[in-house]
Amino acid sequence: KPATTPLKVVQFERVKSEEAVHFSVIICLLVDKLKHHAS
């Protein structure tokens, strides 16, 4: 494995992790709404 990672791969990994964070934030908000709705 080369030491220098191609820029495209780095950008792709970054986008993937950002999407994962975004997704978990949405899930948290939905769960929070459901909790408020239930109580």
PDB file of C-alpha atoms in Angstrom:
ATOM      1  CA  LYS A   1       0.000   0.000   0.000  1.00  0.00           C
ATOM      2  CA  PRO A   2       1.531   3.350  -1.010  1.00  0.00           C
ATOM      3  CA  ALA A   3       2.166   5.903   1.706  1.00  0.00           C
ATOM      4  CA  THR A   4       0.547   8.710  -0.284  1.00  0.00           C
ATOM      5  CA  THR A   5      -3.194   8.267  -0.446  1.00  0.00           C
ATOM      6  CA  PRO A   6      -4.805   9.584  -3.646  1.00  0.00           C
ATOM      7  CA  LEU A   7      -6.714  12.805  -3.059  1.00  0.00           C
ATOM      8  CA  LYS A   8      -9.914  11.354  -4.508  1.00  0.00           C
ATOM      9  CA  VAL A   9      -9.864   8.507  -1.984  1.00  0.00           C
ATOM     10  CA  VAL A  10      -9.312  10.960   0.872  1.00  0.00           C
ATOM     11  CA  GLN A  11     -12.183  13.150  -0.302  1.00  0.00           C
ATOM     12  CA  PHE A  12     -14.436  10.105  -0.716  1.00  0.00           C
ATOM     13  CA  GLU A  13     -13.673   8.899   2.809  1.00  0.00           C
ATOM     14  CA  ARG A  14     -14.351  12.376   4.187  1.00  0.00           C
ATOM     15  CA  VAL A  15     -17.695  12.627   2.387  1.00  0.00           C
ATOM     16  CA  LYS A  16     -18.659   9.165   3.645  1.00  0.00           C
ATOM     17  CA  SER A  17     -17.894  10.050   7.264  1.00  0.00           C
ATOM     18  CA  GLU A  18     -19.728  13.378   6.969  1.00  0.00           C
ATOM     19  CA  GLU A  19     -22.768  11.559   5.589  1.00  0.00           C
ATOM     20  CA  ALA A  20     -22.608   9.107   8.495  1.00  0.00           C
ATOM     21  CA  VAL A  21     -22.520  11.974  11.007  1.00  0.00           C
ATOM     22  CA  HIS A  22     -25.380  13.731   9.219  1.00  0.00           C
ATOM     23  CA  PHE A  23     -27.412  10.518   9.232  1.00  0.00           C
ATOM     24  CA  SER A  24     -26.923   9.884  12.948  1.00  0.00           C
ATOM     25  CA  VAL A  25     -27.905  13.487  13.718  1.00  0.00           C
ATOM     26  CA  ILE A  26     -31.149  13.021  11.768  1.00  0.00           C
ATOM     27  CA  ILE A  27     -31.830   9.748  13.609  1.00  0.00           C
ATOM     28  CA  CYS A  28     -31.256  11.478  16.960  1.00  0.00           C
ATOM     29  CA  LEU A  29     -33.661  14.276  16.034  1.00  0.00           C
ATOM     30  CA  LEU A  30     -36.316  11.786  14.919  1.00  0.00           C
ATOM     31  CA  VAL A  31     -35.978   9.761  18.124  1.00  0.00           C
ATOM     32  CA  ASP A  32     -36.206  12.968  20.148  1.00  0.00           C
ATOM     33  CA  LYS A  33     -39.392  13.988  18.316  1.00  0.00           C
ATOM     34  CA  LEU A  34     -40.913  10.558  18.880  1.00  0.00           C
ATOM     35  CA  LYS A  35     -40.091  10.714  22.586  1.00  0.00           C
ATOM     36  CA  HIS A  36     -41.745  14.129  22.925  1.00  0.00           C
ATOM     37  CA  HIS A  37     -44.731  12.878  20.939  1.00  0.00           C
ATOM     38  CA  ALA A  38     -45.120   9.771  23.086  1.00  0.00           C
ATOM     39  CA  SER A  39     -44.963  11.559  26.445  1.00  0.00           C
TER      40      SER A  39
END
